[in-house]
Coordinates of C-alpha atoms in Angstrom, one line a residue:
Chain A
X164 CA -35.1 22.4 30.4
X165 CA -33.9 19.7 33.1
X166 CA -30.0 19.4 33.5
X167 CA -28.8 16.8 30.8
X168 CA -28.3 13.6 32.3
X169 CA -24.9 11.9 31.8
X170 CA -24.5 11.5 28.4
X171 CA -22.4 8.2 28.6
X172 CA -22.1 6.2 25.4
X173 CA -20.9 2.9 25.9
X174 CA -20.0 0.7 22.2
X175 CA -19.7 -2.7 22.3
X176 CA -19.4 -4.2 18.7
X177 CA -21.9 -6.9 19.2
X178 CA -25.1 -5.8 17.8
X179 CA -27.1 -7.4 20.8
X180 CA -25.8 -4.8 23.3
X181 CA -27.0 -1.1 23.1
X182 CA -25.7 2.3 22.8
X183 CA -27.8 4.4 25.2
X184 CA -28.2 7.9 24.0
X185 CA -29.5 9.8 26.5
X186 CA -32.1 12.7 25.7
X187 CA -32.5 15.7 27.7
X188 CA -35.5 15.9 28.7
X189 CA -35.3 12.4 30.1
X190 CA -38.6 11.5 28.1
X191 CA -37.5 8.4 25.5
X192 CA -34.4 6.6 25.5
X193 CA -33.5 5.5 22.5
X194 CA -31.4 2.7 22.1
X195 CA -29.3 1.7 19.6
X196 CA -26.9 -0.8 18.2
X197 CA -23.6 0.2 16.8
X198 CA -24.6 -1.0 13.1
X199 CA -27.9 1.0 14.0
X200 CA -26.2 4.2 14.9
X201 CA -23.9 4.1 11.9
X202 CA -26.7 3.3 9.3
X203 CA -29.4 5.7 10.7
X204 CA -29.9 9.2 9.5
X205 CA -27.9 11.4 11.6
X206 CA -30.4 14.5 11.4
X207 CA -33.0 12.3 12.6
X208 CA -31.0 11.2 15.8
X209 CA -30.1 14.6 16.2
X210 CA -33.6 15.7 16.7
X211 CA -34.4 12.8 19.0
X212 CA -31.6 13.5 21.5
X213 CA -30.1 16.6 22.6
X214 CA -26.7 15.8 21.1
X215 CA -25.7 18.3 18.3
X216 CA -25.3 17.1 14.6
X217 CA -21.9 18.0 14.5
X218 CA -21.2 15.7 17.7
X219 CA -23.1 12.9 16.1
X220 CA -21.0 13.0 13.0
X221 CA -18.1 13.2 14.9
X222 CA -19.0 10.0 17.1
X223 CA -19.9 8.3 14.0
X224 CA -16.7 9.1 12.5
X225 CA -14.8 7.5 15.2
X226 CA -16.7 4.6 15.7
X227 CA -16.2 3.8 12.0
X228 CA -12.1 4.5 12.7
X229 CA -12.4 1.8 15.4
X230 CA -14.4 -0.9 14.2
X231 CA -14.1 -1.2 10.6
X232 CA -11.3 -2.8 8.8
X233 CA -8.8 -0.1 7.0
X234 CA -7.9 -0.6 3.4
X235 CA -3.9 -1.0 2.7
X236 CA -2.2 -0.4 -0.5
X237 CA -1.2 -3.3 -2.6
X238 CA 2.4 -1.9 -3.1
X239 CA 2.9 -1.7 0.9
X240 CA 1.4 -5.2 1.4
X241 CA 3.3 -6.5 -1.2
X242 CA 6.5 -5.0 0.4
X243 CA 5.7 -6.7 3.9
X244 CA 4.8 -9.8 2.4
X245 CA 8.4 -9.8 0.6
X246 CA 10.0 -9.3 3.8
X247 CA 7.8 -11.9 6.2
X248 CA 6.7 -14.7 3.9
X249 CA 9.0 -17.7 4.5
X250 CA 9.1 -21.1 2.4
X251 CA 9.7 -23.9 4.9
X252 CA 11.0 -27.2 4.2
X253 CA 9.2 -30.2 4.9
X254 CA 12.3 -32.4 5.3
X255 CA 11.0 -34.8 2.2
X256 CA 12.6 -33.5 -0.8
X257 CA 10.1 -34.7 -2.9
X258 CA 7.1 -33.3 -1.0
X259 CA 8.9 -29.9 -1.2
X260 CA 9.4 -30.2 -5.0
X261 CA 5.1 -30.8 -5.2
X262 CA 4.8 -27.7 -3.0
X263 CA 7.0 -25.2 -4.9
X264 CA 10.1 -25.3 -2.8
X265 CA 8.1 -26.1 0.3
X266 CA 5.4 -24.7 2.8
X267 CA 4.8 -21.2 2.9
X268 CA 4.0 -19.0 5.6
X269 CA 0.9 -17.0 5.9
X270 CA -1.1 -20.0 4.5
X271 CA -2.9 -23.4 5.5
X272 CA -1.9 -26.5 3.6
X273 CA -3.8 -29.6 4.1
X274 CA -2.7 -33.2 4.0
X275 CA -5.7 -35.4 3.1
X276 CA -5.6 -39.3 3.1
X277 CA -7.1 -42.4 4.2
X278 CA -5.9 -44.0 7.7
X279 CA -2.3 -44.9 7.4
X280 CA -1.6 -42.9 4.6
X281 CA 1.4 -41.3 6.3
X282 CA 0.0 -37.7 7.3
X283 CA 0.8 -37.9 11.0
X284 CA 4.6 -39.1 9.5
X285 CA 4.7 -36.1 7.5
X286 CA 3.7 -33.7 10.0
X287 CA 6.6 -35.3 12.2
X288 CA 8.8 -35.0 9.5
X289 CA 7.8 -31.1 9.2
X290 CA 8.2 -30.7 12.8
X291 CA 11.7 -32.6 13.1
X292 CA 12.8 -30.5 9.8
X293 CA 11.6 -27.1 11.0
X294 CA 13.0 -27.5 14.5
X295 CA 16.3 -29.0 13.7
X296 CA 17.4 -27.6 10.5
X297 CA 15.7 -24.0 10.6
X298 CA 15.9 -23.9 14.3
X299 CA 12.2 -22.4 14.7
X300 CA 9.7 -23.4 17.0
X301 CA 6.9 -25.7 15.9
X302 CA 3.4 -26.1 17.8
X303 CA 1.9 -29.5 17.0
X304 CA -1.8 -29.8 18.3
X305 CA -2.8 -33.2 18.5
X306 CA -6.5 -34.3 18.6
X307 CA -6.1 -38.1 17.6
X308 CA -3.4 -39.3 20.1
X309 CA -1.0 -39.9 17.1
X310 CA 1.9 -38.1 18.3
X311 CA 4.9 -39.9 19.7
X312 CA 7.8 -38.1 21.0
X313 CA 10.1 -41.3 20.4
X314 CA 9.0 -41.2 16.7
X315 CA 10.1 -37.7 16.5
X316 CA 13.1 -38.1 18.1
X317 CA 14.0 -41.1 15.7
X318 CA 13.7 -38.8 12.8
X319 CA 16.0 -36.4 14.6
X320 CA 18.6 -38.9 15.1
X321 CA 18.5 -39.7 11.5
X322 CA 19.1 -36.1 10.5
X323 CA 21.7 -35.0 13.0
X324 CA 24.7 -36.7 14.7
X325 CA 25.2 -34.2 17.6
X326 CA 23.0 -35.6 20.7
X327 CA 22.8 -31.9 21.9
X328 CA 21.3 -30.5 18.8
X329 CA 18.8 -33.2 18.7
X330 CA 17.7 -32.3 22.3
X331 CA 17.6 -28.5 21.1
X332 CA 15.2 -29.0 18.7
X333 CA 13.2 -31.6 21.0
X334 CA 12.9 -28.5 23.0
X335 CA 11.5 -26.3 20.2
X336 CA 8.5 -28.5 19.4
X337 CA 5.5 -27.9 21.7
X338 CA 3.0 -30.3 21.9
X339 CA -0.4 -29.7 23.1
X340 CA -3.5 -32.0 23.2
X341 CA -7.1 -31.0 22.1
X342 CA -9.6 -33.5 21.7
X343 CA -12.8 -31.4 21.0
X344 CA -13.4 -28.4 19.2
X345 CA -13.6 -26.1 22.4
X346 CA -10.2 -27.1 23.5
X347 CA -8.9 -26.4 20.2
X348 CA -10.3 -22.9 20.1
X349 CA -9.0 -22.5 23.5
X350 CA -5.3 -23.9 22.3
X351 CA -5.7 -21.4 19.4
X352 CA -6.4 -18.5 21.7
X353 CA -4.0 -19.1 24.2
X354 CA -1.3 -19.3 21.2
X355 CA -2.6 -16.0 19.7
X356 CA -2.6 -14.3 23.0
X357 CA 1.2 -15.2 23.6
X358 CA 1.8 -14.4 20.1
X359 CA 0.7 -11.0 20.6
X360 CA 2.3 -10.4 23.3
X361 CA 5.5 -11.7 21.6
X362 CA 6.8 -13.8 24.7
X363 CA 9.8 -15.1 23.2
X364 CA 10.8 -17.6 26.2
X365 CA 8.6 -20.6 25.6
X366 CA 6.6 -20.2 22.2
X367 CA 9.9 -18.4 20.7
X368 CA 9.6 -17.4 17.1
X369 CA 6.9 -19.8 16.0
X370 CA 6.7 -20.6 12.4
X371 CA 4.6 -23.5 12.2
X372 CA 1.4 -24.9 13.8
X373 CA 0.4 -28.4 12.6
X374 CA -3.0 -29.8 13.6
X375 CA -3.5 -33.6 13.3
X376 CA -6.2 -34.0 12.5
X377 CA -8.6 -31.3 12.5
X378 CA -11.4 -33.7 11.1
X379 CA -11.3 -35.7 14.5
X380 CA -12.3 -32.6 16.5
X381 CA -15.1 -31.4 13.7
X382 CA -16.8 -34.6 12.7
X383 CA -19.0 -34.8 16.1
X384 CA -20.1 -31.3 15.4
X385 CA -21.7 -32.0 11.6
X386 CA -24.4 -33.9 10.6
X387 CA -28.1 -33.1 11.5
X388 CA -30.0 -29.9 10.4
X389 CA -28.2 -27.6 12.9
X390 CA -25.9 -25.1 11.5
X391 CA -24.3 -24.6 14.4
X392 CA -21.6 -27.2 13.9
X393 CA -21.0 -25.6 10.4
X394 CA -20.7 -22.4 12.0
X395 CA -18.0 -23.7 14.8
X396 CA -16.0 -25.2 11.8
X397 CA -16.1 -22.0 9.8
X398 CA -14.9 -20.3 13.2
X399 CA -12.1 -22.7 13.2
X400 CA -11.2 -21.9 9.8
X401 CA -11.2 -18.4 10.0
X402 CA -9.1 -18.5 13.2
X403 CA -6.4 -20.6 11.6
X404 CA -6.2 -18.6 8.3
X405 CA -6.1 -15.2 10.5
X406 CA -3.4 -16.8 12.5
X407 CA -1.5 -17.8 9.6
X408 CA -1.5 -14.2 7.8
X409 CA -1.1 -11.9 11.0
X410 CA 2.0 -14.0 12.5
X411 CA 3.5 -15.4 9.3
X412 CA 2.7 -18.9 10.5
X413 CA 2.6 -21.7 8.1
X414 CA -0.4 -23.6 9.1
X415 CA -0.3 -27.5 8.2
X416 CA -3.6 -29.5 8.9
X417 CA -4.6 -33.1 8.4
X418 CA -7.9 -34.4 7.0
X419 CA -9.9 -37.7 6.3
X420 CA -11.1 -38.5 2.5
X421 CA -14.3 -39.4 1.4
X422 CA -16.0 -40.4 -1.9
X423 CA -19.2 -39.5 -3.6
X424 CA -19.4 -43.2 -4.9
X425 CA -17.5 -46.2 -4.6
X426 CA -15.6 -45.7 -7.8
X427 CA -15.6 -41.7 -7.7
X428 CA -12.4 -39.4 -7.1
X429 CA -11.4 -39.2 -3.3
X430 CA -12.4 -35.7 -1.9
X431 CA -11.4 -34.1 1.4
X432 CA -13.8 -34.9 4.3
X433 CA -15.8 -31.8 6.1
X434 CA -17.8 -31.0 3.5
X435 CA -18.2 -28.4 0.9
X436 CA -17.6 -25.4 3.2
X437 CA -14.4 -26.7 4.4
X438 CA -13.2 -27.7 1.0
X439 CA -12.5 -23.7 0.2
X440 CA -10.5 -22.9 3.6
X441 CA -7.0 -24.4 2.5
X442 CA -4.8 -22.5 0.0
X443 CA -3.1 -26.0 -0.8
X444 CA -4.2 -29.5 -0.4
X445 CA -2.0 -32.5 -1.0
X446 CA -3.6 -36.1 -1.3
X447 CA -1.5 -38.8 0.3
X448 CA -2.1 -42.5 -0.9
X449 CA -0.6 -46.0 -0.1
X450 CA 1.3 -47.1 -3.4
X451 CA -0.2 -49.9 -4.9
X452 CA 2.1 -52.9 -3.8
X453 CA 1.7 -56.3 -2.7
X454 CA 0.3 -56.7 0.7
X455 CA 3.1 -58.8 1.8
X456 CA 5.0 -56.9 4.0
X457 CA 4.7 -53.4 5.6
X458 CA 4.7 -50.8 2.9
X459 CA 6.2 -47.6 3.8
X460 CA 6.1 -45.9 0.5
X461 CA 3.3 -43.5 -0.5
X462 CA 2.2 -41.2 -3.2
X463 CA 1.3 -37.6 -2.6
X464 CA -0.6 -35.6 -5.5
X465 CA -1.2 -31.9 -5.7
X466 CA -4.9 -31.6 -5.7
X467 CA -5.0 -27.9 -4.9
X468 CA -2.5 -25.0 -5.4
X469 CA -2.6 -21.5 -6.4
X470 CA 1.2 -22.0 -7.7
X471 CA 1.3 -25.1 -9.3
X472 CA -0.8 -27.0 -11.9
X473 CA -2.7 -29.7 -9.7
X474 CA -2.4 -33.3 -10.4
X475 CA 1.4 -33.8 -10.2
X476 CA 2.4 -36.8 -8.1
X477 CA 5.4 -37.6 -6.1
X478 CA 6.7 -40.7 -4.3
X479 CA 8.0 -40.7 -0.9
X480 CA 9.0 -43.0 1.8
X481 CA 7.8 -42.7 5.4
X482 CA 10.1 -45.4 6.3
X483 CA 11.6 -46.4 9.8
X484 CA 14.4 -44.4 9.8
X485 CA 13.7 -41.1 8.0
X486 CA 11.2 -39.9 5.2
X487 CA 13.3 -39.8 2.1
X488 CA 12.8 -39.6 -1.4
X489 CA 12.8 -42.3 -4.1
X490 CA 13.4 -42.0 -7.8
X491 CA 11.1 -39.6 -9.4
X492 CA 8.4 -41.1 -11.1
X493 CA 6.8 -39.5 -14.3
X494 CA 3.3 -38.4 -13.2
X495 CA 0.8 -40.9 -13.4
X496 CA -2.8 -39.9 -14.7
X497 CA -4.1 -36.9 -12.9
X498 CA -6.8 -36.8 -10.5
Chain B
X285 CA -26.4 9.6 5.4
X286 CA -25.2 10.3 2.0
X287 CA -26.3 14.1 2.3
X288 CA -23.6 14.0 5.2
X289 CA -20.8 13.1 2.8
X290 CA -21.9 15.7 -0.1
X291 CA -22.1 18.4 2.4
X292 CA -18.4 17.3 3.5
X293 CA -17.1 17.2 0.0
X294 CA -15.3 20.1 -1.4
X295 CA -16.2 21.8 -4.6
X296 CA -13.5 19.7 -6.5
X297 CA -14.2 16.2 -4.9
X298 CA -17.6 16.9 -6.1
X299 CA -16.4 17.6 -9.5
X300 CA -14.5 14.6 -9.8
X301 CA -17.1 12.3 -8.6
X302 CA -19.4 13.6 -11.4
X303 CA -17.1 13.7 -14.2
X304 CA -17.7 10.2 -14.4
X305 CA -15.7 7.1 -14.1
X306 CA -13.8 5.3 -16.8
X307 CA -15.6 2.7 -19.0
X308 CA -15.0 -0.9 -18.2
X309 CA -16.6 -2.2 -21.3
X310 CA -13.4 -3.8 -22.5
X311 CA -12.6 -5.5 -19.3
X312 CA -13.1 -8.8 -20.6
X313 CA -15.4 -9.4 -23.3
X314 CA -15.4 -13.0 -22.9
X315 CA -17.1 -13.2 -19.6
X316 CA -20.5 -11.7 -21.1
X317 CA -23.0 -12.8 -23.2
X318 CA -23.3 -9.7 -25.0
X319 CA -20.9 -6.7 -26.0
X320 CA -20.3 -3.7 -24.2
X321 CA -20.7 -5.2 -20.6
X322 CA -19.8 -4.7 -17.7
X323 CA -21.2 -1.2 -17.6
X324 CA -21.6 1.1 -14.5
X325 CA -24.0 -0.5 -11.9
X326 CA -23.7 -3.8 -12.8
X327 CA -23.2 -6.4 -10.2
X328 CA -21.6 -9.7 -11.4
X329 CA -21.8 -13.0 -9.4
X330 CA -19.1 -15.6 -9.5
X331 CA -20.7 -18.8 -8.4
X332 CA -19.0 -22.3 -8.2
X333 CA -17.6 -25.1 -6.1
X334 CA -13.7 -25.1 -5.0
X335 CA -11.0 -25.0 -7.7
X336 CA -13.0 -23.9 -10.4
X337 CA -11.1 -20.9 -11.1
X338 CA -13.1 -18.1 -9.7
X339 CA -10.3 -16.3 -8.0
X340 CA -8.2 -16.9 -10.8
X341 CA -10.6 -15.1 -13.2
X342 CA -10.5 -12.2 -10.3
X343 CA -7.0 -12.0 -10.4
X344 CA -7.1 -11.6 -14.2
X345 CA -9.7 -8.9 -14.1
X346 CA -7.6 -7.2 -11.8
X347 CA -4.3 -7.4 -13.5
X348 CA -6.3 -6.3 -16.7
X349 CA -7.4 -3.2 -14.5
X350 CA -4.6 -1.9 -12.7
X351 CA -1.7 -2.6 -15.7
X352 CA -1.1 0.3 -17.5
X353 CA -2.2 1.4 -20.9
X354 CA 1.0 0.4 -22.6
X355 CA 0.9 -3.0 -20.7
X356 CA -2.6 -3.5 -22.1
X357 CA -4.1 -2.5 -19.1
X358 CA -7.0 0.0 -18.1
X359 CA -5.0 1.9 -15.7
X360 CA -7.9 2.2 -13.4
X361 CA -8.1 1.7 -9.6
X362 CA -9.6 -1.5 -7.7
X363 CA -10.9 -2.3 -4.3
X364 CA -10.5 -5.6 -3.2
X365 CA -12.5 -6.5 -0.2
X366 CA -11.2 -10.1 1.1
X367 CA -13.5 -12.0 3.7
X368 CA -11.8 -14.9 4.2
X369 CA -8.2 -14.3 3.8
X370 CA -7.9 -15.8 0.4
X371 CA -5.9 -13.2 -1.6
X372 CA -2.6 -14.4 -2.6
X373 CA -0.6 -11.1 -3.5
X374 CA 2.2 -13.5 -4.8
X375 CA 0.4 -15.1 -7.5
X376 CA -1.0 -11.7 -8.6
X377 CA 2.6 -10.5 -8.8
X378 CA 3.4 -13.3 -10.8
X379 CA 0.6 -12.7 -13.3
X380 CA 1.5 -9.1 -13.6
X381 CA 5.3 -10.2 -14.4
X382 CA 4.3 -12.2 -17.2
X383 CA 2.0 -9.7 -18.7
X384 CA 4.4 -6.6 -18.3
X385 CA 7.1 -6.4 -21.3
X386 CA 9.5 -5.2 -19.0
X387 CA 8.6 -6.1 -15.2
X388 CA 11.0 -4.5 -13.0
X389 CA 10.1 -4.2 -9.5
X390 CA 9.3 -0.4 -9.8
X391 CA 6.7 -1.3 -12.5
X392 CA 5.0 -3.8 -10.3
X393 CA 4.8 -1.4 -7.2
X394 CA 3.3 0.9 -9.9
X395 CA 0.7 -1.3 -10.4
X396 CA 0.0 -2.7 -7.1
X397 CA -0.2 1.2 -5.7
X398 CA -3.7 0.9 -7.9
X399 CA -5.1 -1.9 -5.8
X400 CA -6.4 -1.6 -2.3
X401 CA -7.2 -4.2 -0.3
X402 CA -9.3 -4.6 3.1
X403 CA -9.5 -7.7 4.9
X404 CA -13.1 -8.2 6.8
X405 CA -13.7 -10.9 9.7
X406 CA -17.0 -10.7 10.2
X407 CA -20.3 -9.4 8.4
X408 CA -20.9 -6.5 11.2
X409 CA -17.2 -5.3 10.4
X410 CA -17.8 -5.6 6.3
X411 CA -20.9 -3.3 7.0
X412 CA -19.0 -0.9 9.0
X413 CA -16.3 -1.2 6.2
X414 CA -18.2 -0.4 3.5
X415 CA -19.5 2.7 5.5
X416 CA -16.3 4.0 5.9
X417 CA -15.3 3.1 2.1
X418 CA -17.6 5.3 0.9
X419 CA -15.1 8.0 1.9
X420 CA -12.5 6.5 -0.5
X421 CA -14.8 6.3 -3.5
X422 CA -15.6 9.9 -3.1
X423 CA -12.1 11.0 -3.1
X424 CA -10.8 8.4 -5.7
X425 CA -12.4 9.0 -8.9
X426 CA -10.4 6.4 -10.8
X427 CA -11.7 3.6 -8.5
X428 CA -14.3 1.9 -11.0
X429 CA -13.9 -1.7 -9.7
X430 CA -15.3 -3.3 -6.5
X431 CA -14.7 -6.9 -5.8
X432 CA -15.8 -9.0 -2.8
X433 CA -14.2 -12.3 -2.5
X434 CA -16.3 -14.1 -0.9
X435 CA -19.6 -12.4 -0.2
X436 CA -20.8 -16.0 1.1
X437 CA -17.9 -16.3 3.7
X438 CA -20.1 -15.6 6.5
X439 CA -23.0 -17.6 6.0
X440 CA -23.0 -20.3 8.7
X441 CA -21.7 -18.1 11.2
X442 CA -24.6 -15.3 10.7
X443 CA -26.9 -18.3 10.7
X444 CA -25.8 -19.5 13.9
X445 CA -26.0 -16.1 15.5
X446 CA -29.3 -15.2 14.1
X447 CA -30.8 -18.1 16.0
X448 CA -34.5 -19.2 14.7
X449 CA -35.6 -16.2 13.0
X450 CA -34.6 -16.1 9.4
X451 CA -34.9 -12.4 9.4
X452 CA -32.3 -12.2 12.3
X453 CA -29.7 -14.4 10.3
X454 CA -29.9 -12.9 7.0
X455 CA -29.8 -9.1 8.4
X456 CA -26.6 -8.7 8.1
X457 CA -26.2 -9.6 4.6
X458 CA -29.2 -7.9 3.6
X459 CA -27.9 -4.7 5.2
X460 CA -24.3 -5.1 3.1
X461 CA -26.4 -6.0 -0.1
X462 CA -28.4 -2.6 0.1
X463 CA -25.4 -0.5 0.9
X464 CA -23.5 -2.2 -1.7
X465 CA -26.3 -1.3 -4.3
X466 CA -26.2 2.3 -3.1
X467 CA -22.5 2.4 -3.4
X468 CA -22.4 0.8 -6.8
X469 CA -25.2 3.3 -8.2
X470 CA -24.1 6.5 -6.7
X471 CA -20.3 6.1 -7.7
X472 CA -21.0 4.3 -10.9
X473 CA -18.9 1.4 -10.0
X474 CA -18.9 -2.4 -11.2
X475 CA -19.2 -5.1 -8.4
X476 CA -17.7 -8.5 -8.8
X477 CA -18.6 -10.8 -6.1
X478 CA -17.7 -14.5 -5.5
X479 CA -20.2 -17.0 -3.8
X480 CA -19.5 -20.6 -2.9
X481 CA -21.4 -23.6 -4.0
X482 CA -21.8 -24.8 -0.2
X483 CA -25.3 -26.4 -0.5
X484 CA -26.5 -29.6 -3.0
X485 CA -28.8 -28.6 -5.7
X486 CA -32.3 -28.0 -4.2
X487 CA -34.7 -30.7 -5.4
X488 CA -37.5 -28.3 -4.5
X489 CA -37.8 -26.2 -7.8
X490 CA -40.1 -24.1 -6.2
X491 CA -37.6 -22.9 -3.8
X492 CA -35.5 -21.7 -6.5
X493 CA -35.9 -18.0 -7.5
X494 CA -33.7 -18.4 -10.5
X495 CA -36.5 -19.4 -13.4
X496 CA -36.7 -23.0 -14.1
X497 CA -36.2 -22.9 -17.8
X498 CA -33.1 -20.9 -17.3
X499 CA -31.8 -23.3 -14.7
X500 CA -32.4 -26.3 -17.2
X501 CA -30.5 -24.5 -19.8
X502 CA -27.4 -23.9 -17.8
X503 CA -27.3 -27.0 -16.2
X504 CA -25.8 -25.9 -13.4
X505 CA -25.4 -27.0 -9.8
X506 CA -27.0 -23.8 -8.3
X507 CA -29.0 -23.4 -5.0
X508 CA -29.4 -20.0 -4.0
X509 CA -29.0 -19.5 -0.2
X510 CA -28.1 -15.9 -0.1
X511 CA -31.0 -13.4 1.1
X512 CA -33.2 -12.2 -1.8
X513 CA -32.0 -8.8 -1.4
X514 CA -28.5 -10.1 -2.8
X515 CA -30.0 -12.3 -5.6
X516 CA -32.0 -9.4 -7.0
X517 CA -29.3 -7.0 -7.1
X518 CA -27.3 -9.2 -9.3
X519 CA -27.2 -8.5 -13.2
X520 CA -24.9 -11.1 -14.5
X521 CA -24.7 -14.5 -13.2
X522 CA -21.5 -16.9 -14.2
X523 CA -21.4 -20.5 -13.1
X524 CA -17.8 -22.0 -12.8
X525 CA -17.0 -25.5 -13.3
X526 CA -14.1 -27.9 -14.1
X527 CA -14.0 -29.9 -17.0
X528 CA -12.1 -33.3 -17.7
X529 CA -10.9 -33.7 -21.1
X530 CA -9.8 -36.7 -22.8
X531 CA -6.6 -35.6 -23.3
X532 CA -5.7 -35.4 -19.6
X533 CA -5.7 -31.7 -19.9
X534 CA -7.8 -29.9 -17.2
X535 CA -10.0 -26.9 -18.4
X536 CA -12.2 -24.7 -16.9
X537 CA -15.6 -23.5 -18.3
X538 CA -18.0 -21.1 -17.2
X539 CA -21.8 -20.5 -18.2
X540 CA -22.4 -16.5 -18.1
X541 CA -26.1 -15.6 -17.8
X542 CA -27.5 -11.7 -18.3
X543 CA -30.5 -12.2 -15.6
X544 CA -32.6 -9.4 -17.4
X545 CA -32.3 -10.6 -21.2
X546 CA -31.9 -14.1 -20.1
X547 CA -29.2 -14.5 -22.5
X548 CA -26.8 -17.5 -21.9
X549 CA -23.4 -18.0 -23.1
X550 CA -20.9 -20.8 -22.3
X551 CA -17.1 -20.7 -22.8
X552 CA -14.1 -22.5 -21.7
X553 CA -10.6 -21.5 -20.5
X554 CA -7.4 -22.7 -19.2
X555 CA -5.2 -21.4 -16.3
X556 CA -1.6 -21.2 -16.7
X557 CA 1.4 -19.5 -14.9
X558 CA 0.4 -16.3 -16.5
X559 CA -3.0 -16.3 -15.4
X560 CA -6.2 -17.2 -17.2
X561 CA -6.4 -17.8 -20.9
X562 CA -9.1 -18.3 -23.3

């Protein structure tokens, strides 16, 4: 029997690449993908190549241990969540009330609204509140060009007197621009890398990731019969949720709205598949008022939440000096 | 492959497995068209658009399972496979706190000790995880309920990875479905899985494998899109939808269909802070 050739097993996870298992007699070279190997009958495989059954079982166990997900116990997970979950104030008291005290880390929250409804202003308010009040870092991913540092500075000036504090807060807000899906995925990958390495110098203890807006990068992908656009969208969604969960971030995304018909209710843009992605969804609308002057009053309604009943509404003002709360309004007809 | 595991089992493990799992008959009688369900080997699919109460219903069922018998539960263990990072532990804890008469940290943790959670980030990882979970089903005889939320999460990504061939697109889910069927049958589990309504109702009735008469009766926006292996293993299909009453209170409703016996029942429920209420 000829000496067995080198028994090298290289196992990449993707199904397309192969796991070569060399037979001692060098006749047949069975190629398996990882999934094939794990699901095949090991007795058969043992017969075809010269590795013993025991060795194959051991390899299988190692592969499963490395590539499959590990079940966690609910009690342990709860303990971990209790210590790592934080609730971050948005800087707008009425919006905090709507969100059951604020933005929860570990979740994706969506702000939806027509253009001019105040989504970017609310995002800036969140950035100001978290960087100044909570002294935590914020990453603002801008895909519309709507971020203006001067407006952020204005908000900070309204909240803090001390100029040094304001400048420190400004330094905690990182801005990155991503105008298409690949740039955005790249920026998220960079974020993941720096968070994994726990580089504290620039990103610091990052708590909030704001994406304004997610529809701007996804709209060009949708439409047509190809599923690739949808696959990219779901990949982005998955990455956002994983970042939120693994690193205890509060992820806020902004989205457009559409209607089914001219009188139907407003629904979030980007289709049905996206509708499942955020855990909490808030609709921002302009208050019906006279068109005489520029109106800074808005109504925020809770459209989706796992903690509060949907349909509750609050008023807020995204005005010049600061986003502040008006007198509480009784909830109007729910959505 | 199952033989490999059986050989590795000890005698006590074998006995534990053969002893039989607890009955889930009283899990939630409102969910089913007939009495006495779910039974072991049942595969129940929750289908519906966003915000219709599928995940809330799952929390309700999980709470019912993990609560102690003194608290009105079945005291069995649950395996929850979360494919889209959707599971909200704090919400489950709120529901448990409302249902326990004396809810202390200790009792909550005792209940949560019966829940196992796994996160899967791709259909390949789901498949590999199911293989490695087989060991767990062997060693935990009180593990009767398997929940997958949701099984349609990888649909678009798989379709894109599979290229032009439908077979390649569906192959991972097909293998997962076959493995799930095997696990449910061999270890006497009940499987609850959610699927999301991500397609519009098909105007081509021939495309639907769901019998036309049944579809007209249920009047749902259902368009089957997952692979045939999955569709054929489902024993009960429950369609969720939102209802808007005139009194401005939103309730939810579902239509429960027993596939083989072609029986349908419609019920409605509401969701309060303590969870699902019928």
